[in-house]
């Protein structure tokens, strides 16, 4: 099983490839990487960071890989710095995804109702196009709203099924993270997703107040790890959501600054135990 993770390297702040590579490879599969850019830190909550766009290097890297005969069972794309890189990802899918392989797009664009720095409406439109080429997409609620032209400020629990349906029209298996739902024990944080049969489903975990940077990367990477090990969507969503929530819980207990990312390292063993148990069932 060979996975390609396309994402930036943010040297500090635990997101994108510094999360994807350890989580996916520890899941027990080969994870090759294609860095889209190198930043000294990520862009959320830091100023003065360096940003080297690697778009110029990518064509020659891909040509060498093609010469090696490389192809992938799963390709996951994350942070893309430009519309040109969105086009590059579409080309990579055509050239390197095995027949019957799975294309996963994390449409990294924003959080808490706002787009991240460097992104605009034009980029959102192009990202919709990339999502149409995917088998699985993993937006957070903010990104789901941008992809479906929904007003984030007025979104409530009653709107989640309609958002999911609109995403399902873009791509067969969407999974939306960070959807607050009210349960008998108070507010829970829910993933709304569509399973292999096209059925709407949801999975709730404890809601931990606060904005935790890198949570989407932890979730997406664990989901890829589980799918790469042959788990179905239900099991993959459950294990990825529990791993992310446990990482957030530990980060809050540590009282570290949110911009330095999640303590997912401490939860890795529990994640792998859950994955192995489900994979050997
Ligand atoms: O975690 C998403 C992400 C990835 N990469 C970069 C970012 C962000 C979010 O801010 O800035 C460079």
PDB file of C-alpha atoms and ligand atoms in Angstrom:
ATOM      1  CA  UNK A   1       0.000   0.000   0.000  1.00  0.00           C
ATOM      2  CA  UNK A   2       1.579   3.246  -1.162  1.00  0.00           C
ATOM      3  CA  UNK A   3       0.270   6.702  -0.231  1.00  0.00           C
ATOM      4  CA  UNK A   4       1.316  10.094  -1.597  1.00  0.00           C
ATOM      5  CA  UNK A   5       0.769  13.107   0.681  1.00  0.00           C
ATOM      6  CA  UNK A   6       0.833  16.467  -1.119  1.00  0.00           C
ATOM      7  CA  UNK A   7       1.059  19.313   1.391  1.00  0.00           C
ATOM      8  CA  UNK A   8       3.377  22.052   2.637  1.00  0.00           C
ATOM      9  CA  UNK A   9       6.163  21.679   5.172  1.00  0.00           C
ATOM     10  CA  UNK A  10       5.497  24.150   7.961  1.00  0.00           C
ATOM     11  CA  UNK A  11       8.687  23.644   9.953  1.00  0.00           C
ATOM     12  CA  UNK A  12       7.140  24.767  13.250  1.00  0.00           C
ATOM     13  CA  UNK A  13       3.517  24.458  14.362  1.00  0.00           C
ATOM     14  CA  UNK A  14       2.686  20.779  13.721  1.00  0.00           C
ATOM     15  CA  UNK A  15       0.397  20.735  10.709  1.00  0.00           C
ATOM     16  CA  UNK A  16       0.454  19.578   7.067  1.00  0.00           C
ATOM     17  CA  UNK A  17       3.394  17.231   6.302  1.00  0.00           C
ATOM     18  CA  UNK A  18       4.906  17.246   9.794  1.00  0.00           C
ATOM     19  CA  UNK A  19       1.641  15.597  10.884  1.00  0.00           C
ATOM     20  CA  UNK A  20       0.750  13.615   7.748  1.00  0.00           C
ATOM     21  CA  UNK A  21       4.048  11.740   7.425  1.00  0.00           C
ATOM     22  CA  UNK A  22       4.327  10.400  11.008  1.00  0.00           C
ATOM     23  CA  UNK A  23       0.641   9.531  11.285  1.00  0.00           C
ATOM     24  CA  UNK A  24       0.261   7.853   7.883  1.00  0.00           C
ATOM     25  CA  UNK A  25       3.548   5.938   7.969  1.00  0.00           C
ATOM     26  CA  UNK A  26       3.004   4.739  11.541  1.00  0.00           C
ATOM     27  CA  UNK A  27      -0.332   3.356  10.328  1.00  0.00           C
ATOM     28  CA  UNK A  28       1.778   0.746   8.560  1.00  0.00           C
ATOM     29  CA  UNK A  29       1.905   1.947   4.958  1.00  0.00           C
ATOM     30  CA  UNK A  30       4.476   3.677   2.771  1.00  0.00           C
ATOM     31  CA  UNK A  31       3.965   7.449   2.695  1.00  0.00           C
ATOM     32  CA  UNK A  32       5.802   9.420   0.015  1.00  0.00           C
ATOM     33  CA  UNK A  33       5.584  13.205   0.204  1.00  0.00           C
ATOM     34  CA  UNK A  34       5.341  16.063  -2.271  1.00  0.00           C
ATOM     35  CA  UNK A  35       6.031  19.373  -0.496  1.00  0.00           C
ATOM     36  CA  UNK A  36       4.159  22.282  -2.090  1.00  0.00           C
ATOM     37  CA  UNK A  37       6.024  24.958  -0.119  1.00  0.00           C
ATOM     38  CA  UNK A  38       8.360  25.328   2.840  1.00  0.00           C
ATOM     39  CA  UNK A  39       7.369  27.776   5.557  1.00  0.00           C
ATOM     40  CA  UNK A  40       9.265  28.567   8.736  1.00  0.00           C
ATOM     41  CA  UNK A  41       5.928  28.326  10.587  1.00  0.00           C
ATOM     42  CA  UNK A  42       2.366  27.916   9.362  1.00  0.00           C
ATOM     43  CA  UNK A  43       0.381  31.076   8.648  1.00  0.00           C
ATOM     44  CA  UNK A  44      -2.227  30.802  11.427  1.00  0.00           C
ATOM     45  CA  UNK A  45      -1.290  32.985  14.392  1.00  0.00           C
ATOM     46  CA  UNK A  46       2.338  33.676  13.399  1.00  0.00           C
ATOM     47  CA  UNK A  47       3.802  36.728  11.669  1.00  0.00           C
ATOM     48  CA  UNK A  48       7.171  37.106   9.949  1.00  0.00           C
ATOM     49  CA  UNK A  49       7.243  33.574   8.580  1.00  0.00           C
ATOM     50  CA  UNK A  50       9.196  32.666   5.443  1.00  0.00           C
ATOM     51  CA  UNK A  51       7.306  31.050   2.530  1.00  0.00           C
ATOM     52  CA  UNK A  52       9.156  29.332  -0.322  1.00  0.00           C
ATOM     53  CA  UNK A  53       6.812  28.200  -3.061  1.00  0.00           C
ATOM     54  CA  UNK A  54       8.095  24.933  -4.587  1.00  0.00           C
ATOM     55  CA  UNK A  55       5.867  25.003  -7.700  1.00  0.00           C
ATOM     56  CA  UNK A  56       8.901  25.370  -9.991  1.00  0.00           C
ATOM     57  CA  UNK A  57      10.506  22.192  -8.641  1.00  0.00           C
ATOM     58  CA  UNK A  58       7.444  19.967  -8.895  1.00  0.00           C
ATOM     59  CA  UNK A  59       7.364  19.160 -12.658  1.00  0.00           C
ATOM     60  CA  UNK A  60      10.904  17.699 -12.651  1.00  0.00           C
ATOM     61  CA  UNK A  61      10.172  15.735  -9.469  1.00  0.00           C
ATOM     62  CA  UNK A  62       7.103  14.205 -11.094  1.00  0.00           C
ATOM     63  CA  UNK A  63       9.005  13.365 -14.276  1.00  0.00           C
ATOM     64  CA  UNK A  64      11.614  11.472 -12.257  1.00  0.00           C
ATOM     65  CA  UNK A  65       8.879   9.575 -10.373  1.00  0.00           C
ATOM     66  CA  UNK A  66       7.206   8.654 -13.636  1.00  0.00           C
ATOM     67  CA  UNK A  67      10.548   7.300 -14.864  1.00  0.00           C
ATOM     68  CA  UNK A  68      10.667   5.161 -11.710  1.00  0.00           C
ATOM     69  CA  UNK A  69       7.226   3.785 -12.553  1.00  0.00           C
ATOM     70  CA  UNK A  70       5.704   5.003  -9.271  1.00  0.00           C
ATOM     71  CA  UNK A  71       1.947   4.864  -8.750  1.00  0.00           C
ATOM     72  CA  UNK A  72      -0.270   5.280  -5.704  1.00  0.00           C
ATOM     73  CA  UNK A  73      -3.189   3.511  -4.022  1.00  0.00           C
ATOM     74  CA  UNK A  74      -4.138   6.702  -2.197  1.00  0.00           C
ATOM     75  CA  UNK A  75      -3.245  10.326  -2.932  1.00  0.00           C
ATOM     76  CA  UNK A  76      -4.124  12.996  -0.362  1.00  0.00           C
ATOM     77  CA  UNK A  77      -3.733  16.703  -1.085  1.00  0.00           C
ATOM     78  CA  UNK A  78      -3.738  19.386   1.619  1.00  0.00           C
ATOM     79  CA  UNK A  79      -2.486  22.986   1.701  1.00  0.00           C
ATOM     80  CA  UNK A  80      -1.988  24.332  -1.815  1.00  0.00           C
ATOM     81  CA  UNK A  81      -0.434  27.766  -2.179  1.00  0.00           C
ATOM     82  CA  UNK A  82      -1.893  28.755  -5.562  1.00  0.00           C
ATOM     83  CA  UNK A  83      -4.416  27.939  -8.266  1.00  0.00           C
ATOM     84  CA  UNK A  84      -1.526  26.588 -10.323  1.00  0.00           C
ATOM     85  CA  UNK A  85      -0.912  23.991  -7.606  1.00  0.00           C
ATOM     86  CA  UNK A  86      -4.583  22.947  -7.751  1.00  0.00           C
ATOM     87  CA  UNK A  87      -4.072  22.204 -11.450  1.00  0.00           C
ATOM     88  CA  UNK A  88      -0.860  20.338 -10.611  1.00  0.00           C
ATOM     89  CA  UNK A  89      -2.782  18.076  -8.186  1.00  0.00           C
ATOM     90  CA  UNK A  90      -5.363  17.246 -10.881  1.00  0.00           C
ATOM     91  CA  UNK A  91      -2.487  16.239 -13.179  1.00  0.00           C
ATOM     92  CA  UNK A  92      -0.860  14.140 -10.439  1.00  0.00           C
ATOM     93  CA  UNK A  93      -4.119  12.235  -9.989  1.00  0.00           C
ATOM     94  CA  UNK A  94      -4.243  11.475 -13.720  1.00  0.00           C
ATOM     95  CA  UNK A  95      -0.600  10.381 -13.886  1.00  0.00           C
ATOM     96  CA  UNK A  96      -0.028   8.609 -10.573  1.00  0.00           C
ATOM     97  CA  UNK A  97      -3.268   7.290  -9.031  1.00  0.00           C
ATOM     98  CA  UNK A  98      -3.690   3.535  -9.661  1.00  0.00           C
ATOM     99  CA  UNK A  99      -6.899   2.411 -11.353  1.00  0.00           C
ATOM    100  CA  UNK A 100      -9.341   1.869  -8.483  1.00  0.00           C
ATOM    101  CA  UNK A 101      -7.203   4.036  -6.174  1.00  0.00           C
ATOM    102  CA  UNK A 102      -8.612   6.689  -3.832  1.00  0.00           C
ATOM    103  CA  UNK A 103      -8.172  10.437  -4.293  1.00  0.00           C
ATOM    104  CA  UNK A 104      -8.620  12.355  -1.039  1.00  0.00           C
ATOM    105  CA  UNK A 105      -8.746  16.152  -0.945  1.00  0.00           C
ATOM    106  CA  UNK A 106      -8.447  18.167   2.247  1.00  0.00           C
ATOM    107  CA  UNK A 107      -9.626  21.549   0.930  1.00  0.00           C
ATOM    108  CA  UNK A 108      -7.439  23.552   3.338  1.00  0.00           C
ATOM    109  CA  UNK A 109      -8.675  27.157   3.088  1.00  0.00           C
ATOM    110  CA  UNK A 110      -9.882  28.405   6.460  1.00  0.00           C
ATOM    111  CA  UNK A 111     -11.303  27.897   9.921  1.00  0.00           C
ATOM    112  CA  UNK A 112     -13.666  29.608  12.374  1.00  0.00           C
ATOM    113  CA  UNK A 113     -15.667  31.145   9.530  1.00  0.00           C
ATOM    114  CA  UNK A 114     -12.693  32.831   7.826  1.00  0.00           C
ATOM    115  CA  UNK A 115     -10.308  32.062   4.994  1.00  0.00           C
ATOM    116  CA  UNK A 116      -6.618  31.717   5.939  1.00  0.00           C
ATOM    117  CA  UNK A 117      -4.133  34.357   4.661  1.00  0.00           C
ATOM    118  CA  UNK A 118      -3.307  34.038   0.917  1.00  0.00           C
ATOM    119  CA  UNK A 119      -6.758  32.648  -0.061  1.00  0.00           C
ATOM    120  CA  UNK A 120      -9.658  34.387  -1.801  1.00  0.00           C
ATOM    121  CA  UNK A 121     -13.025  33.615  -3.462  1.00  0.00           C
ATOM    122  CA  UNK A 122     -11.299  32.751  -6.708  1.00  0.00           C
ATOM    123  CA  UNK A 123      -9.286  30.057  -4.955  1.00  0.00           C
ATOM    124  CA  UNK A 124     -12.494  28.719  -3.375  1.00  0.00           C
ATOM    125  CA  UNK A 125     -14.046  28.307  -6.838  1.00  0.00           C
ATOM    126  CA  UNK A 126     -10.991  26.403  -8.087  1.00  0.00           C
ATOM    127  CA  UNK A 127     -11.013  24.237  -4.955  1.00  0.00           C
ATOM    128  CA  UNK A 128     -14.603  23.225  -5.748  1.00  0.00           C
ATOM    129  CA  UNK A 129     -13.242  21.925  -9.067  1.00  0.00           C
ATOM    130  CA  UNK A 130     -10.555  19.888  -7.306  1.00  0.00           C
ATOM    131  CA  UNK A 131     -13.145  18.433  -4.908  1.00  0.00           C
ATOM    132  CA  UNK A 132     -15.156  17.259  -7.941  1.00  0.00           C
ATOM    133  CA  UNK A 133     -12.198  15.046  -8.932  1.00  0.00           C
ATOM    134  CA  UNK A 134     -11.958  13.438  -5.465  1.00  0.00           C
ATOM    135  CA  UNK A 135     -13.418  10.263  -3.943  1.00  0.00           C
ATOM    136  CA  UNK A 136     -13.203  11.601  -0.398  1.00  0.00           C
ATOM    137  CA  UNK A 137     -13.081  15.221   0.856  1.00  0.00           C
ATOM    138  CA  UNK A 138     -12.453  16.255   4.466  1.00  0.00           C
ATOM    139  CA  UNK A 139     -13.427  19.919   4.944  1.00  0.00           C
ATOM    140  CA  UNK A 140     -13.976  21.460   8.359  1.00  0.00           C
ATOM    141  CA  UNK A 141     -17.299  23.282   8.772  1.00  0.00           C
ATOM    142  CA  UNK A 142     -15.835  26.610   7.575  1.00  0.00           C
ATOM    143  CA  UNK A 143     -14.459  25.016   4.398  1.00  0.00           C
ATOM    144  CA  UNK A 144     -17.722  23.113   3.882  1.00  0.00           C
ATOM    145  CA  UNK A 145     -19.586  26.454   4.003  1.00  0.00           C
ATOM    146  CA  UNK A 146     -17.257  28.044   1.447  1.00  0.00           C
ATOM    147  CA  UNK A 147     -17.564  24.989  -0.842  1.00  0.00           C
ATOM    148  CA  UNK A 148     -21.374  25.081  -0.683  1.00  0.00           C
ATOM    149  CA  UNK A 149     -21.894  28.892  -0.689  1.00  0.00           C
ATOM    150  CA  UNK A 150     -23.428  28.699   2.793  1.00  0.00           C
ATOM    151  CA  UNK A 151     -23.257  31.618   5.250  1.00  0.00           C
ATOM    152  CA  UNK A 152     -21.140  30.305   8.150  1.00  0.00           C
ATOM    153  CA  UNK A 153     -22.426  32.949  10.589  1.00  0.00           C
ATOM    154  CA  UNK A 154     -25.993  31.682  10.362  1.00  0.00           C
ATOM    155  CA  UNK A 155     -25.258  27.940  10.172  1.00  0.00           C
ATOM    156  CA  UNK A 156     -26.855  25.709  12.797  1.00  0.00           C
ATOM    157  CA  UNK A 157     -27.443  22.045  13.456  1.00  0.00           C
ATOM    158  CA  UNK A 158     -30.500  21.909  11.188  1.00  0.00           C
ATOM    159  CA  UNK A 159     -28.324  22.939   8.184  1.00  0.00           C
ATOM    160  CA  UNK A 160     -25.745  20.109   8.394  1.00  0.00           C
ATOM    161  CA  UNK A 161     -27.704  17.541   6.340  1.00  0.00           C
ATOM    162  CA  UNK A 162     -28.232  20.042   3.493  1.00  0.00           C
ATOM    163  CA  UNK A 163     -24.542  21.004   3.529  1.00  0.00           C
ATOM    164  CA  UNK A 164     -23.609  17.312   3.437  1.00  0.00           C
ATOM    165  CA  UNK A 165     -25.964  16.709   0.513  1.00  0.00           C
ATOM    166  CA  UNK A 166     -24.417  19.604  -1.425  1.00  0.00           C
ATOM    167  CA  UNK A 167     -20.931  18.263  -0.744  1.00  0.00           C
ATOM    168  CA  UNK A 168     -22.086  14.789  -1.775  1.00  0.00           C
ATOM    169  CA  UNK A 169     -23.057  16.302  -5.122  1.00  0.00           C
ATOM    170  CA  UNK A 170     -19.401  17.382  -5.494  1.00  0.00           C
ATOM    171  CA  UNK A 171     -17.779  14.150  -4.319  1.00  0.00           C
ATOM    172  CA  UNK A 172     -19.050  10.679  -3.281  1.00  0.00           C
ATOM    173  CA  UNK A 173     -17.656  10.550   0.263  1.00  0.00           C
ATOM    174  CA  UNK A 174     -17.495  13.922   2.069  1.00  0.00           C
ATOM    175  CA  UNK A 175     -16.741  14.104   5.788  1.00  0.00           C
ATOM    176  CA  UNK A 176     -17.260  17.435   7.571  1.00  0.00           C
ATOM    177  CA  UNK A 177     -15.518  17.975  10.923  1.00  0.00           C
ATOM    178  CA  UNK A 178     -16.271  20.406  13.746  1.00  0.00           C
ATOM    179  CA  UNK A 179     -20.080  20.389  13.574  1.00  0.00           C
ATOM    180  CA  UNK A 180     -21.545  21.240  16.992  1.00  0.00           C
ATOM    181  CA  UNK A 181     -24.631  19.231  17.923  1.00  0.00           C
ATOM    182  CA  UNK A 182     -26.661  19.318  21.109  1.00  0.00           C
ATOM    183  CA  UNK A 183     -26.922  15.976  22.899  1.00  0.00           C
ATOM    184  CA  UNK A 184     -28.331  14.863  26.230  1.00  0.00           C
ATOM    185  CA  UNK A 185     -24.941  15.574  27.870  1.00  0.00           C
ATOM    186  CA  UNK A 186     -24.583  19.062  26.320  1.00  0.00           C
ATOM    187  CA  UNK A 187     -22.881  20.105  23.100  1.00  0.00           C
ATOM    188  CA  UNK A 188     -20.888  17.464  21.229  1.00  0.00           C
ATOM    189  CA  UNK A 189     -18.498  17.878  18.298  1.00  0.00           C
ATOM    190  CA  UNK A 190     -19.656  15.844  15.352  1.00  0.00           C
ATOM    191  CA  UNK A 191     -18.353  14.567  12.017  1.00  0.00           C
ATOM    192  CA  UNK A 192     -21.058  14.458   9.335  1.00  0.00           C
ATOM    193  CA  UNK A 193     -20.149  12.085   6.533  1.00  0.00           C
ATOM    194  CA  UNK A 194     -21.459   9.901   3.731  1.00  0.00           C
ATOM    195  CA  UNK A 195     -20.582   6.214   3.753  1.00  0.00           C
ATOM    196  CA  UNK A 196     -19.754   3.899   0.821  1.00  0.00           C
ATOM    197  CA  UNK A 197     -23.476   3.301   0.204  1.00  0.00           C
ATOM    198  CA  UNK A 198     -24.128   7.049  -0.044  1.00  0.00           C
ATOM    199  CA  UNK A 199     -25.944   7.076   3.291  1.00  0.00           C
ATOM    200  CA  UNK A 200     -25.725  10.169   5.530  1.00  0.00           C
ATOM    201  CA  UNK A 201     -24.080   9.366   8.868  1.00  0.00           C
ATOM    202  CA  UNK A 202     -22.652  11.173  11.871  1.00  0.00           C
ATOM    203  CA  UNK A 203     -20.216  10.433  14.685  1.00  0.00           C
ATOM    204  CA  UNK A 204     -20.029  12.567  17.829  1.00  0.00           C
ATOM    205  CA  UNK A 205     -17.160  13.055  20.272  1.00  0.00           C
ATOM    206  CA  UNK A 206     -16.624  15.291  23.305  1.00  0.00           C
ATOM    207  CA  UNK A 207     -16.700  19.009  22.471  1.00  0.00           C
ATOM    208  CA  UNK A 208     -13.610  20.760  23.831  1.00  0.00           C
ATOM    209  CA  UNK A 209     -13.898  24.563  23.768  1.00  0.00           C
ATOM    210  CA  UNK A 210     -11.222  26.538  21.945  1.00  0.00           C
ATOM    211  CA  UNK A 211      -9.564  26.770  18.542  1.00  0.00           C
ATOM    212  CA  UNK A 212      -6.877  24.120  18.130  1.00  0.00           C
ATOM    213  CA  UNK A 213      -4.548  24.560  15.199  1.00  0.00           C
ATOM    214  CA  UNK A 214      -3.691  21.462  13.156  1.00  0.00           C
ATOM    215  CA  UNK A 215      -6.720  19.430  14.256  1.00  0.00           C
ATOM    216  CA  UNK A 216      -7.856  19.052  10.636  1.00  0.00           C
ATOM    217  CA  UNK A 217      -4.456  17.670   9.664  1.00  0.00           C
ATOM    218  CA  UNK A 218      -4.515  15.115  12.497  1.00  0.00           C
ATOM    219  CA  UNK A 219      -8.018  13.999  11.496  1.00  0.00           C
ATOM    220  CA  UNK A 220      -7.273  13.796   7.748  1.00  0.00           C
ATOM    221  CA  UNK A 221      -3.998  11.925   8.271  1.00  0.00           C
ATOM    222  CA  UNK A 222      -5.556   9.354  10.605  1.00  0.00           C
ATOM    223  CA  UNK A 223      -8.460   8.877   8.204  1.00  0.00           C
ATOM    224  CA  UNK A 224      -5.988   8.188   5.394  1.00  0.00           C
ATOM    225  CA  UNK A 225      -4.039   5.775   7.601  1.00  0.00           C
ATOM    226  CA  UNK A 226      -7.219   3.837   8.411  1.00  0.00           C
ATOM    227  CA  UNK A 227      -8.479   3.759   4.803  1.00  0.00           C
ATOM    228  CA  UNK A 228      -5.014   2.681   3.630  1.00  0.00           C
ATOM    229  CA  UNK A 229      -5.230  -0.260   6.041  1.00  0.00           C
ATOM    230  CA  UNK A 230      -8.510  -1.321   4.456  1.00  0.00           C
ATOM    231  CA  UNK A 231     -10.984  -0.041   7.052  1.00  0.00           C
ATOM    232  CA  UNK A 232     -14.396   1.093   5.855  1.00  0.00           C
ATOM    233  CA  UNK A 233     -15.500   4.722   6.193  1.00  0.00           C
ATOM    234  CA  UNK A 234     -17.460   4.156   9.438  1.00  0.00           C
ATOM    235  CA  UNK A 235     -14.487   2.645  11.248  1.00  0.00           C
ATOM    236  CA  UNK A 236     -12.017   5.144   9.751  1.00  0.00           C
ATOM    237  CA  UNK A 237     -14.132   8.173  10.774  1.00  0.00           C
ATOM    238  CA  UNK A 238     -14.650   6.803  14.294  1.00  0.00           C
ATOM    239  CA  UNK A 239     -10.957   6.084  14.912  1.00  0.00           C
ATOM    240  CA  UNK A 240      -9.763   9.363  13.315  1.00  0.00           C
ATOM    241  CA  UNK A 241     -12.309  11.422  15.281  1.00  0.00           C
ATOM    242  CA  UNK A 242     -11.397   9.761  18.600  1.00  0.00           C
ATOM    243  CA  UNK A 243      -7.658  10.241  17.947  1.00  0.00           C
ATOM    244  CA  UNK A 244      -8.207  13.930  17.140  1.00  0.00           C
ATOM    245  CA  UNK A 245     -10.401  14.523  20.196  1.00  0.00           C
ATOM    246  CA  UNK A 246      -7.921  12.753  22.498  1.00  0.00           C
ATOM    247  CA  UNK A 247      -5.106  14.896  21.020  1.00  0.00           C
ATOM    248  CA  UNK A 248      -7.118  18.088  21.610  1.00  0.00           C
ATOM    249  CA  UNK A 249      -7.919  16.992  25.184  1.00  0.00           C
ATOM    250  CA  UNK A 250      -4.220  16.415  25.917  1.00  0.00           C
ATOM    251  CA  UNK A 251      -3.229  19.727  24.291  1.00  0.00           C
ATOM    252  CA  UNK A 252      -5.691  21.579  26.482  1.00  0.00           C
ATOM    253  CA  UNK A 253      -4.372  19.773  29.572  1.00  0.00           C
ATOM    254  CA  UNK A 254      -0.804  20.729  28.555  1.00  0.00           C
ATOM    255  CA  UNK A 255      -1.883  24.406  28.285  1.00  0.00           C
ATOM    256  CA  UNK A 256       0.417  24.966  25.307  1.00  0.00           C
ATOM    257  CA  UNK A 257      -0.282  27.799  22.858  1.00  0.00           C
ATOM    258  CA  UNK A 258      -2.835  26.696  20.255  1.00  0.00           C
ATOM    259  CA  UNK A 259      -0.681  27.899  17.360  1.00  0.00           C
ATOM    260  CA  UNK A 260       1.989  25.290  18.217  1.00  0.00           C
ATOM    261  CA  UNK A 261      -0.390  22.510  17.229  1.00  0.00           C
ATOM    262  CA  UNK A 262      -1.808  19.409  18.850  1.00  0.00           C
ATOM    263  CA  UNK A 263      -0.108  16.937  21.141  1.00  0.00           C
ATOM    264  CA  UNK A 264      -1.048  13.992  18.956  1.00  0.00           C
ATOM    265  CA  UNK A 265       2.238  12.245  19.725  1.00  0.00           C
ATOM    266  CA  UNK A 266       0.946  11.256  23.175  1.00  0.00           C
ATOM    267  CA  UNK A 267      -2.169   9.669  21.616  1.00  0.00           C
ATOM    268  CA  UNK A 268      -0.403   7.786  18.822  1.00  0.00           C
ATOM    269  CA  UNK A 269      -0.176   4.471  20.683  1.00  0.00           C
ATOM    270  CA  UNK A 270      -3.901   4.465  21.473  1.00  0.00           C
ATOM    271  CA  UNK A 271      -4.622   5.372  17.826  1.00  0.00           C
ATOM    272  CA  UNK A 272      -2.502   2.477  16.561  1.00  0.00           C
ATOM    273  CA  UNK A 273      -4.101   0.025  19.008  1.00  0.00           C
ATOM    274  CA  UNK A 274      -7.572   1.030  17.763  1.00  0.00           C
ATOM    275  CA  UNK A 275      -6.424   0.761  14.149  1.00  0.00           C
ATOM    276  CA  UNK A 276      -4.831  -2.678  14.589  1.00  0.00           C
ATOM    277  CA  UNK A 277      -7.886  -3.989  16.430  1.00  0.00           C
ATOM    278  CA  UNK A 278     -10.213  -2.855  13.638  1.00  0.00           C
ATOM    279  CA  UNK A 279      -7.870  -4.036  10.867  1.00  0.00           C
ATOM    280  CA  UNK A 280      -7.561  -7.540  12.361  1.00  0.00           C
ATOM    281  CA  UNK A 281     -11.275  -7.999  12.932  1.00  0.00           C
TER     282      UNK A 281
HETATM  283  O1  LIG B   1      -3.343  23.353   9.124  1.00  0.00           O
HETATM  284  C1  LIG B   1      -3.646  23.973   7.943  1.00  0.00           C
HETATM  285  C2  LIG B   1      -2.491  24.742   7.382  1.00  0.00           C
HETATM  286  C3  LIG B   1      -1.561  24.097   6.604  1.00  0.00           C
HETATM  287  N1  LIG B   1      -0.495  24.742   6.088  1.00  0.00           N
HETATM  288  C4  LIG B   1      -0.295  26.061   6.311  1.00  0.00           C
HETATM  289  C5  LIG B   1      -1.200  26.772   7.084  1.00  0.00           C
HETATM  290  C6  LIG B   1      -2.321  26.108   7.623  1.00  0.00           C
HETATM  291  C7  LIG B   1      -3.280  26.855   8.429  1.00  0.00           C
HETATM  292  O2  LIG B   1      -3.099  27.963   8.830  1.00  0.00           O
HETATM  293  O3  LIG B   1      -0.976  28.072   7.310  1.00  0.00           O
HETATM  294  C8  LIG B   1       0.891  26.743   5.722  1.00  0.00           C
END
